[in-house]
Short mmCIF file of C-alpha atoms in Angstrom, two decimals:
data_model
loop_
_atom_site.label_atom_id
_atom_site.label_comp_id
_atom_site.label_asym_id
_atom_site.label_seq_id
_atom_site.Cartn_x
_atom_site.Cartn_y
_atom_site.Cartn_z
CA UNK A 128 9.51 -11.32 -24.96
CA UNK A 129 11.17 -8.37 -23.33
CA UNK A 130 14.45 -8.66 -25.20
CA UNK A 131 12.68 -8.74 -28.53
CA UNK A 132 10.98 -5.47 -27.68
CA UNK A 133 14.35 -3.89 -26.93
CA UNK A 134 16.04 -5.22 -30.03
CA UNK A 135 13.87 -7.22 -32.43
CA UNK A 136 15.58 -10.20 -33.98
CA UNK A 137 15.09 -11.44 -37.48
CA UNK A 138 17.01 -13.86 -39.58
CA UNK A 139 16.15 -12.23 -42.89
CA UNK A 140 16.32 -8.75 -44.33
CA UNK A 141 13.12 -6.82 -43.60
CA UNK A 142 10.97 -5.91 -46.58
CA UNK A 143 8.52 -3.02 -46.77
CA UNK A 144 5.10 -3.95 -45.50
CA UNK A 145 2.18 -2.64 -47.49
CA UNK A 146 -0.78 -1.16 -45.71
CA UNK A 147 0.95 0.66 -42.85
CA UNK A 148 -0.95 3.92 -42.60
CA UNK A 149 -0.49 6.76 -40.16
CA UNK A 150 -2.78 9.75 -39.84
CA UNK A 151 -0.24 12.52 -39.21
CA UNK A 152 -2.91 15.12 -38.51
CA UNK A 153 -4.54 12.81 -35.96
CA UNK A 154 -1.19 12.50 -34.18
CA UNK A 155 -0.88 16.27 -34.03
CA UNK A 156 -4.43 16.62 -32.69
CA UNK A 157 -3.91 13.97 -30.05
CA UNK A 158 -0.66 15.46 -28.78
CA UNK A 159 -2.22 18.94 -28.75
CA UNK A 160 -5.08 17.57 -26.63
CA UNK A 161 -2.69 15.77 -24.26
CA UNK A 162 -0.65 18.92 -23.66
CA UNK A 163 -3.79 21.00 -23.21
CA UNK A 164 -4.76 18.71 -20.30
CA UNK A 165 -1.21 18.43 -18.91
CA UNK A 166 -0.60 19.85 -15.48
CA UNK A 167 -4.29 20.41 -14.79
CA UNK A 168 -4.88 17.62 -12.28
CA UNK A 169 -6.80 17.88 -9.02
CA UNK A 170 -4.82 19.68 -6.25
CA UNK A 171 -7.10 17.94 -3.73
CA UNK A 172 -6.43 14.43 -5.07
CA UNK A 173 -4.74 13.33 -1.82
CA UNK A 174 -7.66 14.48 0.33
CA UNK A 175 -6.06 17.82 1.14
CA UNK A 176 -4.83 20.82 -0.80
CA UNK A 177 -1.39 20.36 -2.33
CA UNK A 178 -0.24 23.09 -4.69
CA UNK A 179 2.00 20.61 -6.54
CA UNK A 180 -0.52 17.77 -6.84
CA UNK A 181 -1.85 17.51 -10.35
CA UNK A 182 1.09 19.32 -11.95
CA UNK A 183 2.71 16.07 -13.10
CA UNK A 184 2.87 15.60 -16.87
CA UNK A 185 2.89 12.03 -18.18
CA UNK A 186 5.47 12.50 -20.92
CA UNK A 187 5.66 8.77 -21.62
CA UNK A 188 1.91 8.67 -22.04
CA UNK A 189 2.10 11.52 -24.54
CA UNK A 190 5.05 10.24 -26.57
CA UNK A 191 5.15 6.45 -26.42
CA UNK A 192 2.01 5.61 -28.42
CA UNK A 193 3.39 7.63 -31.33
CA UNK A 194 7.01 6.50 -30.97
CA UNK A 195 5.75 2.92 -31.07
CA UNK A 196 4.19 3.74 -34.45
CA UNK A 197 7.60 4.99 -35.60
CA UNK A 198 9.11 1.64 -34.59
CA UNK A 199 6.38 -0.25 -36.43
CA UNK A 200 7.04 1.76 -39.57
CA UNK A 201 10.77 1.08 -39.37
CA UNK A 202 10.11 -2.63 -38.83
CA UNK A 203 8.03 -2.57 -42.00
CA UNK A 204 10.63 -0.70 -44.03
CA UNK A 205 8.48 2.44 -44.26
CA UNK A 206 11.30 4.85 -43.48
CA UNK A 207 9.88 7.83 -45.39
CA UNK A 208 6.61 7.61 -43.48
CA UNK A 209 8.58 7.30 -40.24
CA UNK A 210 10.36 10.56 -41.14
CA UNK A 211 7.02 12.32 -41.63
CA UNK A 212 5.71 10.96 -38.34
CA UNK A 213 8.77 11.85 -36.26
CA UNK A 214 8.64 15.36 -37.73
CA UNK A 215 5.04 15.73 -36.59
CA UNK A 216 5.90 14.36 -33.14
CA UNK A 217 8.81 16.77 -32.71
CA UNK A 218 6.80 19.78 -33.84
CA UNK A 219 3.83 18.87 -31.66
CA UNK A 220 6.07 18.25 -28.65
CA UNK A 221 7.78 21.63 -29.08
CA UNK A 222 4.43 23.40 -29.53
CA UNK A 223 3.08 21.68 -26.43
CA UNK A 224 6.05 22.71 -24.30
CA UNK A 225 5.81 26.28 -25.57
CA UNK A 226 2.15 26.55 -24.55
CA UNK A 227 2.61 25.17 -21.03
CA UNK A 228 2.39 27.46 -18.03
CA UNK A 229 5.86 28.27 -16.76
CA UNK A 230 5.37 26.66 -13.35
CA UNK A 231 4.12 23.43 -14.96
CA UNK A 232 7.18 23.31 -17.21
CA UNK A 233 9.58 23.95 -14.33
CA UNK A 234 7.93 21.27 -12.17
CA UNK A 235 8.34 18.68 -14.97
CA UNK A 236 11.71 19.77 -16.33
CA UNK A 237 13.38 16.43 -15.54
CA UNK A 238 10.73 14.32 -17.24
CA UNK A 239 10.79 16.61 -20.26
CA UNK A 240 14.55 16.00 -20.50
CA UNK A 241 13.84 12.27 -20.50
CA UNK A 242 11.30 12.87 -23.25
CA UNK A 243 13.93 14.73 -25.27
CA UNK A 244 16.20 11.69 -25.06
CA UNK A 245 13.39 9.36 -26.19
CA UNK A 246 12.69 11.62 -29.15
CA UNK A 247 16.38 11.91 -29.96
CA UNK A 248 16.83 8.13 -29.86
CA UNK A 249 13.91 7.62 -32.25
CA UNK A 250 15.32 10.26 -34.59
CA UNK A 251 18.77 8.66 -34.43
CA UNK A 252 17.28 5.30 -35.42
CA UNK A 253 15.52 6.88 -38.39
CA UNK A 254 18.71 8.63 -39.53
CA UNK A 255 20.71 5.40 -39.23
CA UNK A 256 18.02 3.55 -41.20
CA UNK A 257 18.65 5.77 -44.24
CA UNK A 258 21.42 5.92 -46.81
CA UNK A 259 22.13 9.64 -46.96
CA UNK A 260 24.04 11.73 -49.46
CA UNK A 261 25.87 14.88 -48.38
CA UNK A 262 22.91 17.13 -49.22
CA UNK A 263 20.54 15.02 -47.13
CA UNK A 264 23.02 15.00 -44.26
CA UNK A 265 23.13 18.80 -44.36
CA UNK A 266 19.34 18.94 -44.34
CA UNK A 267 19.17 16.70 -41.29
CA UNK A 268 21.91 18.71 -39.60
CA UNK A 269 19.92 21.92 -40.10
CA UNK A 270 16.72 20.26 -38.89
CA UNK A 271 18.38 18.96 -35.73
CA UNK A 272 19.82 22.40 -35.02
CA UNK A 273 16.36 23.93 -35.43
CA UNK A 274 14.71 21.44 -33.05
CA UNK A 275 17.59 21.62 -30.61
CA UNK A 276 16.98 25.35 -30.16
CA UNK A 277 13.70 24.43 -28.49
CA UNK A 278 14.64 21.11 -26.84
CA UNK A 279 18.24 21.85 -25.78
CA UNK A 280 19.73 18.38 -26.18
CA UNK A 281 19.62 16.16 -29.24
CA UNK A 282 23.23 15.02 -29.01
CA UNK A 283 22.25 11.41 -29.70
CA UNK A 284 20.78 12.33 -33.09
CA UNK A 285 23.74 14.56 -33.92
CA UNK A 286 26.18 11.77 -33.14
CA UNK A 287 24.17 9.25 -35.16
CA UNK A 288 24.38 11.63 -38.12
CA UNK A 289 28.10 12.31 -37.72
CA UNK A 290 29.18 8.72 -37.03
CA UNK A 291 26.75 6.90 -39.29
CA UNK A 292 27.96 3.34 -39.83
CA UNK A 293 31.56 4.22 -40.73
CA UNK A 294 32.86 5.38 -37.34
CA UNK A 295 36.06 3.29 -36.97
CA UNK A 296 35.51 2.00 -33.39
CA UNK A 297 31.97 1.00 -34.38
CA UNK A 298 33.17 -0.83 -37.48
CA UNK A 299 35.82 -2.62 -35.43
CA UNK A 300 33.28 -3.67 -32.80
CA UNK A 301 30.88 -5.04 -35.40
CA UNK A 302 33.75 -7.04 -36.90
CA UNK A 303 34.44 -8.63 -33.52
CA UNK A 304 37.41 -6.54 -32.43
CA UNK A 305 36.12 -5.82 -28.94
CA UNK A 306 37.91 -3.63 -26.43
CA UNK A 307 37.00 -2.23 -23.02
CA UNK A 308 35.79 0.95 -24.74
CA UNK A 309 33.20 -0.96 -26.76
CA UNK A 310 32.15 0.93 -29.88
CA UNK A 311 33.71 4.21 -28.76
CA UNK A 312 37.05 5.90 -29.25
CA UNK A 313 36.89 7.66 -25.91
CA UNK A 314 34.52 7.50 -22.95
CA UNK A 315 31.01 6.43 -23.94
CA UNK A 316 28.42 9.25 -23.89
CA UNK A 317 25.47 9.21 -21.51
CA UNK A 318 23.16 8.08 -24.33
CA UNK A 319 25.35 5.15 -25.39
CA UNK A 320 22.76 2.54 -24.37
CA UNK A 321 19.97 4.17 -26.35
CA UNK A 322 22.13 4.58 -29.43
CA UNK A 323 23.48 1.03 -29.31
CA UNK A 324 19.94 -0.38 -28.99
CA UNK A 325 18.88 1.65 -32.02
CA UNK A 326 21.81 0.26 -34.01
CA UNK A 327 21.03 -3.29 -32.88
CA UNK A 328 17.42 -3.01 -33.99
CA UNK A 329 18.58 -1.88 -37.41
CA UNK A 330 21.13 -4.70 -37.69
CA UNK A 331 18.40 -7.17 -36.74
CA UNK A 332 16.09 -5.83 -39.45
CA UNK A 333 18.91 -6.13 -41.98
CA UNK A 334 19.69 -9.70 -40.96
CA UNK A 335 23.30 -8.82 -40.08
CA UNK A 336 23.55 -11.45 -37.38
CA UNK A 337 27.30 -11.50 -36.78
CA UNK A 338 27.51 -7.71 -36.60
CA UNK A 339 24.59 -7.74 -34.16
CA UNK A 340 26.21 -10.33 -31.88
CA UNK A 341 29.56 -8.55 -31.91
CA UNK A 342 28.14 -5.08 -31.28
CA UNK A 343 25.87 -6.33 -28.50
CA UNK A 344 28.84 -8.00 -26.81
CA UNK A 345 31.03 -4.91 -27.26
CA UNK A 346 28.37 -2.65 -25.73
CA UNK A 347 27.79 -4.93 -22.74
CA UNK A 348 24.40 -6.16 -23.97
CA UNK A 349 25.23 -9.77 -23.12
CA UNK A 350 21.58 -10.79 -22.85
CA UNK A 351 20.97 -9.65 -26.41
CA UNK A 352 24.14 -11.22 -27.78
CA UNK A 353 23.42 -14.61 -26.18
CA UNK A 354 19.84 -14.53 -27.40
CA UNK A 355 20.98 -13.83 -30.95
CA UNK A 356 23.55 -16.61 -30.70
CA UNK A 357 20.71 -18.96 -29.83
CA UNK A 358 18.55 -17.53 -32.62
CA UNK A 359 21.32 -18.15 -35.14
CA UNK A 360 21.79 -21.76 -34.04
CA UNK A 361 24.93 -21.32 -31.93
CA UNK A 362 23.27 -22.92 -28.94
CA UNK A 363 26.34 -24.25 -27.11
CA UNK A 364 28.08 -20.88 -27.34
CA UNK A 365 24.93 -19.09 -26.18
CA UNK A 366 24.59 -21.32 -23.12
CA UNK A 367 28.29 -21.11 -22.30
CA UNK A 368 28.39 -17.31 -22.50
CA UNK A 369 25.16 -17.01 -20.54
CA UNK A 370 26.61 -19.09 -17.71
CA UNK A 371 29.75 -16.98 -17.72
CA UNK A 372 28.29 -13.49 -17.97
CA UNK A 373 24.58 -13.26 -17.18
CA UNK A 374 23.83 -12.38 -13.56
CA UNK A 375 20.06 -11.85 -13.44
CA UNK A 376 17.49 -14.67 -13.57
CA UNK A 377 15.30 -12.56 -15.86
CA UNK A 378 18.10 -12.59 -18.45
CA UNK A 379 18.34 -16.37 -18.20
CA UNK A 380 14.58 -16.61 -18.67
CA UNK A 381 14.80 -14.50 -21.82
CA UNK A 382 17.34 -16.93 -23.28
CA UNK A 383 15.20 -19.85 -22.16
CA UNK A 384 12.27 -18.51 -24.17
CA UNK A 385 14.43 -18.35 -27.30
CA UNK A 386 15.84 -21.84 -26.82
CA UNK A 387 12.44 -23.45 -26.31
CA UNK A 388 11.06 -21.63 -29.34
CA UNK A 389 13.99 -23.01 -31.35
CA UNK A 390 13.23 -26.53 -30.08
CA UNK A 391 16.32 -26.67 -27.83
CA UNK A 392 14.47 -27.77 -24.68
CA UNK A 393 17.41 -29.63 -23.12
CA UNK A 394 19.65 -26.58 -23.46
CA UNK A 395 16.87 -24.38 -22.09
CA UNK A 396 16.53 -26.54 -18.98
CA UNK A 397 20.32 -26.61 -18.57
CA UNK A 398 20.61 -22.82 -18.51
CA UNK A 399 17.44 -22.48 -16.45
CA UNK A 400 18.83 -24.76 -13.73
CA UNK A 401 21.93 -22.57 -13.67
CA UNK A 402 19.74 -19.49 -13.30
CA UNK A 403 17.96 -20.91 -10.26
CA UNK A 404 21.24 -20.72 -8.35
CA UNK A 405 22.15 -17.13 -9.19
CA UNK A 406 22.56 -14.79 -6.24
CA UNK A 407 20.49 -12.01 -7.78
CA UNK A 408 16.73 -12.22 -7.18
CA UNK A 409 15.43 -10.05 -10.05
CA UNK A 410 13.08 -12.29 -12.01
CA UNK A 411 13.92 -15.43 -10.05
CA UNK A 412 10.29 -16.27 -9.22
CA UNK A 413 9.31 -15.98 -12.88
CA UNK A 414 12.30 -18.05 -14.01
CA UNK A 415 11.57 -20.73 -11.41
CA UNK A 416 7.87 -20.92 -12.34
CA UNK A 417 8.73 -21.24 -16.02
CA UNK A 418 11.44 -23.84 -15.32
CA UNK A 419 9.05 -25.84 -13.14
CA UNK A 420 6.48 -26.04 -15.91
CA UNK A 421 9.01 -26.74 -18.67
CA UNK A 422 10.73 -29.44 -16.63
CA UNK A 423 7.41 -31.04 -15.76
CA UNK A 424 6.44 -31.12 -19.44
CA UNK A 425 9.83 -32.68 -20.23
CA UNK A 426 9.29 -35.27 -17.45
CA UNK A 427 12.34 -34.01 -15.55
CA UNK A 428 10.76 -34.44 -12.13
CA UNK A 429 13.81 -33.58 -10.03
CA UNK A 430 14.34 -30.24 -11.76
CA UNK A 431 10.61 -29.49 -11.67
CA UNK A 432 10.54 -30.03 -7.90
CA UNK A 433 13.71 -27.98 -7.37
CA UNK A 434 12.33 -25.13 -9.45
CA UNK A 435 8.97 -25.30 -7.69
CA UNK A 436 10.65 -24.81 -4.32
CA UNK A 437 12.72 -21.89 -5.61
CA UNK A 438 9.56 -20.36 -7.06
CA UNK A 439 7.81 -20.47 -3.71
CA UNK A 440 10.79 -19.19 -1.75
CA UNK A 441 11.00 -16.26 -4.16
CA UNK A 442 7.29 -15.43 -4.35
CA UNK A 443 5.67 -16.92 -1.21
CA UNK A 444 2.52 -17.24 -3.31
CA UNK A 445 -0.13 -19.82 -2.44
CA UNK A 446 -0.21 -21.07 -6.03
CA UNK A 447 3.52 -21.80 -5.91
CA UNK A 448 3.11 -23.47 -2.51
CA UNK A 449 0.43 -25.75 -3.95
CA UNK A 450 2.61 -26.52 -6.96
CA UNK A 451 5.35 -27.80 -4.65
CA UNK A 452 2.79 -29.91 -2.80
CA UNK A 453 1.59 -31.47 -6.05
CA UNK A 454 5.13 -32.38 -7.11
CA UNK A 455 6.43 -33.55 -3.72
CA UNK A 456 4.61 -36.83 -3.27
CA UNK A 457 5.83 -38.63 -0.17
CA UNK A 458 8.48 -35.96 0.39
CA UNK A 459 5.81 -33.36 1.18
CA UNK A 460 5.95 -33.42 5.02
CA UNK A 461 9.68 -32.69 5.07
CA UNK A 462 9.50 -30.14 2.27
CA UNK A 463 6.46 -28.46 3.81
CA UNK A 464 8.41 -27.85 7.01
CA UNK A 465 11.12 -26.06 5.03
CA UNK A 466 8.58 -23.97 3.13
CA UNK A 467 6.79 -22.88 6.29
CA UNK A 468 10.10 -21.95 7.91
CA UNK A 469 10.88 -19.84 4.86
CA UNK A 470 7.42 -18.28 4.99
CA UNK A 471 8.01 -17.07 8.54
CA UNK A 472 10.85 -14.88 7.24
CA UNK A 473 8.49 -13.02 4.92
CA UNK A 474 7.17 -9.59 5.78
CA UNK A 475 4.21 -10.05 3.44
CA UNK A 476 1.36 -10.65 5.86
CA UNK A 477 -1.26 -11.26 3.18
CA UNK A 478 0.76 -14.09 1.67
CA UNK A 479 1.32 -15.65 5.07
CA UNK A 480 -2.40 -15.58 5.73
CA UNK A 481 -3.16 -17.12 2.32
CA UNK A 482 -1.11 -20.17 3.21
CA UNK A 483 -1.98 -20.40 6.90
CA UNK A 484 -5.68 -20.36 6.12
CA UNK A 485 -5.15 -22.87 3.31
CA UNK A 486 -3.52 -25.19 5.86
CA UNK A 487 -6.04 -24.30 8.61
CA UNK A 488 -3.15 -22.98 10.73
CA UNK A 489 -5.38 -20.53 12.56
CA UNK A 490 -3.04 -19.72 15.44
CA UNK A 491 -0.28 -18.86 12.97
CA UNK A 492 -2.66 -16.67 10.97
CA UNK A 493 -3.70 -14.76 14.08
CA UNK A 494 -0.10 -14.39 15.19
CA UNK A 495 0.90 -13.04 11.77
CA UNK A 496 -1.58 -10.19 12.23
CA UNK A 497 -0.72 -9.62 15.88
CA UNK A 498 3.01 -9.44 15.17
CA UNK A 499 2.83 -7.01 12.26
CA UNK A 500 2.24 -3.31 12.66
CA UNK A 501 0.67 -2.91 9.23
CA UNK A 502 -1.92 -5.06 7.52
CA UNK A 503 -4.93 -4.71 5.28
CA UNK A 504 -8.46 -4.75 6.66
CA UNK A 505 -9.35 -7.51 4.21
CA UNK A 506 -6.78 -9.73 5.91
CA UNK A 507 -8.36 -9.13 9.31
CA UNK A 508 -11.76 -9.94 7.83
CA UNK A 509 -10.45 -13.20 6.38
CA UNK A 510 -8.88 -14.35 9.62
CA UNK A 511 -11.87 -13.31 11.73
CA UNK A 512 -14.16 -15.27 9.44
CA UNK A 513 -11.94 -18.35 9.70
CA UNK A 514 -11.48 -18.14 13.48
CA UNK A 515 -14.85 -16.87 14.71
CA UNK A 516 -16.00 -20.34 15.72
CA UNK A 517 -12.83 -21.52 17.47
CA UNK A 518 -11.29 -18.25 18.69
CA UNK A 519 -14.16 -15.77 19.11
CA UNK A 520 -12.41 -13.51 21.59
CA UNK A 521 -9.60 -12.77 19.15
CA UNK A 522 -12.01 -11.58 16.48
CA UNK A 523 -14.12 -9.60 18.94
CA UNK A 524 -11.02 -7.88 20.29
CA UNK A 525 -9.82 -6.94 16.80
CA UNK A 526 -13.21 -5.52 15.84
CA UNK A 527 -13.48 -3.51 19.05
CA UNK A 528 -10.00 -2.09 18.62
CA UNK A 529 -10.66 -0.99 15.04
CA UNK A 530 -14.00 0.59 15.93
CA UNK A 531 -12.83 2.26 19.14
CA UNK A 532 -9.85 3.87 17.40
CA UNK A 533 -12.26 5.67 15.08
CA UNK A 534 -14.86 6.59 17.70
CA UNK A 535 -12.40 7.75 20.36
CA UNK A 536 -10.70 10.02 17.83
CA UNK A 537 -14.03 11.53 16.79
CA UNK A 538 -13.45 10.74 13.10
CA UNK A 539 -17.05 11.41 12.12
CA UNK A 540 -16.57 10.65 8.43
CA UNK A 541 -15.44 7.13 9.37
CA UNK A 542 -18.23 6.31 11.82
CA UNK A 543 -19.89 4.00 9.30
CA UNK A 544 -16.66 2.00 9.12
CA UNK A 545 -16.54 1.81 12.92
CA UNK A 546 -20.11 0.55 13.04
CA UNK A 547 -19.34 -2.08 10.39
CA UNK A 548 -16.61 -3.44 12.68
CA UNK A 549 -19.05 -3.47 15.59
CA UNK A 550 -21.56 -5.41 13.50
CA UNK A 551 -18.96 -8.14 12.98
CA UNK A 552 -18.27 -8.25 16.72
CA UNK A 553 -22.01 -8.47 17.36
CA UNK A 554 -22.31 -11.43 14.97
CA UNK A 555 -19.56 -13.29 16.82
CA UNK A 556 -21.21 -12.59 20.17
CA UNK A 557 -24.49 -13.94 18.80
CA UNK A 558 -22.80 -16.96 17.23
CA UNK A 559 -21.66 -17.98 20.72
CA UNK A 560 -24.89 -17.06 22.54
CA UNK A 561 -23.23 -14.11 24.28
CA UNK A 562 -25.85 -11.48 23.50
CA UNK A 563 -25.80 -10.10 27.03
CA UNK A 564 -22.09 -9.29 26.77
CA UNK A 565 -22.80 -7.50 23.51
CA UNK A 566 -25.60 -5.44 25.01
CA UNK A 567 -23.46 -4.47 28.00
CA UNK A 568 -20.60 -3.40 25.74
CA UNK A 569 -22.90 -1.41 23.47
CA UNK A 570 -24.46 0.44 26.42
CA UNK A 571 -20.95 1.38 27.57
CA UNK A 572 -20.25 2.80 24.12
CA UNK A 573 -23.48 4.81 24.13
CA UNK A 574 -22.57 6.27 27.50
CA UNK A 575 -18.98 7.07 26.51
CA UNK A 576 -19.96 8.73 23.23
CA UNK A 577 -23.31 10.26 24.18
CA UNK A 578 -22.25 13.71 22.94
CA UNK A 579 -21.36 12.46 19.46
CA UNK A 580 -24.72 13.17 17.90
CA UNK A 581 -23.87 11.60 14.55
CA UNK A 582 -22.59 8.39 16.13
CA UNK A 583 -25.27 7.71 18.77
CA UNK A 584 -28.14 6.94 16.32
CA UNK A 585 -25.83 4.62 14.39
CA UNK A 586 -24.99 2.71 17.56
CA UNK A 587 -28.63 2.43 18.55
CA UNK A 588 -29.42 0.91 15.16
CA UNK A 589 -27.23 -2.12 15.91
CA UNK A 590 -28.58 -2.83 19.41
CA UNK A 591 -30.44 -5.97 18.47
#
């Protein structure tokens, strides 16, 4: 579940997990290798020379596998090992940046800044997971200053160290005294989200449920606060607050997962039905598909059918169309009309063709391709195959147009593609006993393109 990845929830204090091992030297070697390959991509990767192509550095790909290990260690209570690992990651990241060519660094400066924030957030979470004395705080302060000289911005870690868990606005927020400023005395810093998520993960590990709920609400993390309410058994409050404050279907779905896992299926279907009517579309197809299946399992046929229709109107997928058909019974003719009207509004030609061919609506499938300026060749192939018997001229015309565009432009490297289109046209001619028309057309092509010495032999090979 997405929300659990952002802020893991537990109802008990985490205990150290034996057997978590990390090869620090292997991490250093892997990051060294990744940076050695960084910015050395193919400048011809787009089919032409581009001096900037290949300079991109995948900072997430370099950092995330190792930062995920840090998170695993913290989840298992292995804070000291997490400190050793984050130290190796920082040092390897700094070494890697130092060794990069200047133009590669400059091209990726923005993504490196994002990487700095990811590193700083992980470091902040480690600092906040420790109980530090004044000497240890000074040691961390010196270490942050040292790393910051190379990485510029580790404000999130500095603030975590300075505020700890005793910062008055934070304490007030965790106690439920929520203001418009959240857990901040003044305006929230740019890294407020990352720092609050780190704090929430720690509170979850410690089993401090009330503090988690209050801080999540104070920091505007309503999805997380409602999910934790449900986790802690406050189902009615979770559903009520979700209806009042959640605006995205994907957030409703996240709560639905929690409620079903807790055995609160009726509450899950209640909030899911609410989510189907939200104005925002983000995650609506997924919510509707899940609601359809949950309602069907709970023998709530009306909600299952409603959700099935919302799922199709959000996705326009054939599978969702068929799901509506299966649930509709005698209502199908009327509902089908509504679904097809909705489908016409879609700009996704492939999905239109999926359904039109499923329903043998050949004219509609052909019109979908004719009316759209962009489509995939595989869609033309599918419609030609379906219509070659009943509408041969349409398929022949499409094949000719695709082939002639290549041949007339003299795109020699694509001649094989042009000939493959002509072969399809030839098959349709033969299917309808129109070989003479094919031969006449082919002779015209040979005459028109007689000076294209690469093309002519290819055309002759498909004469008969």
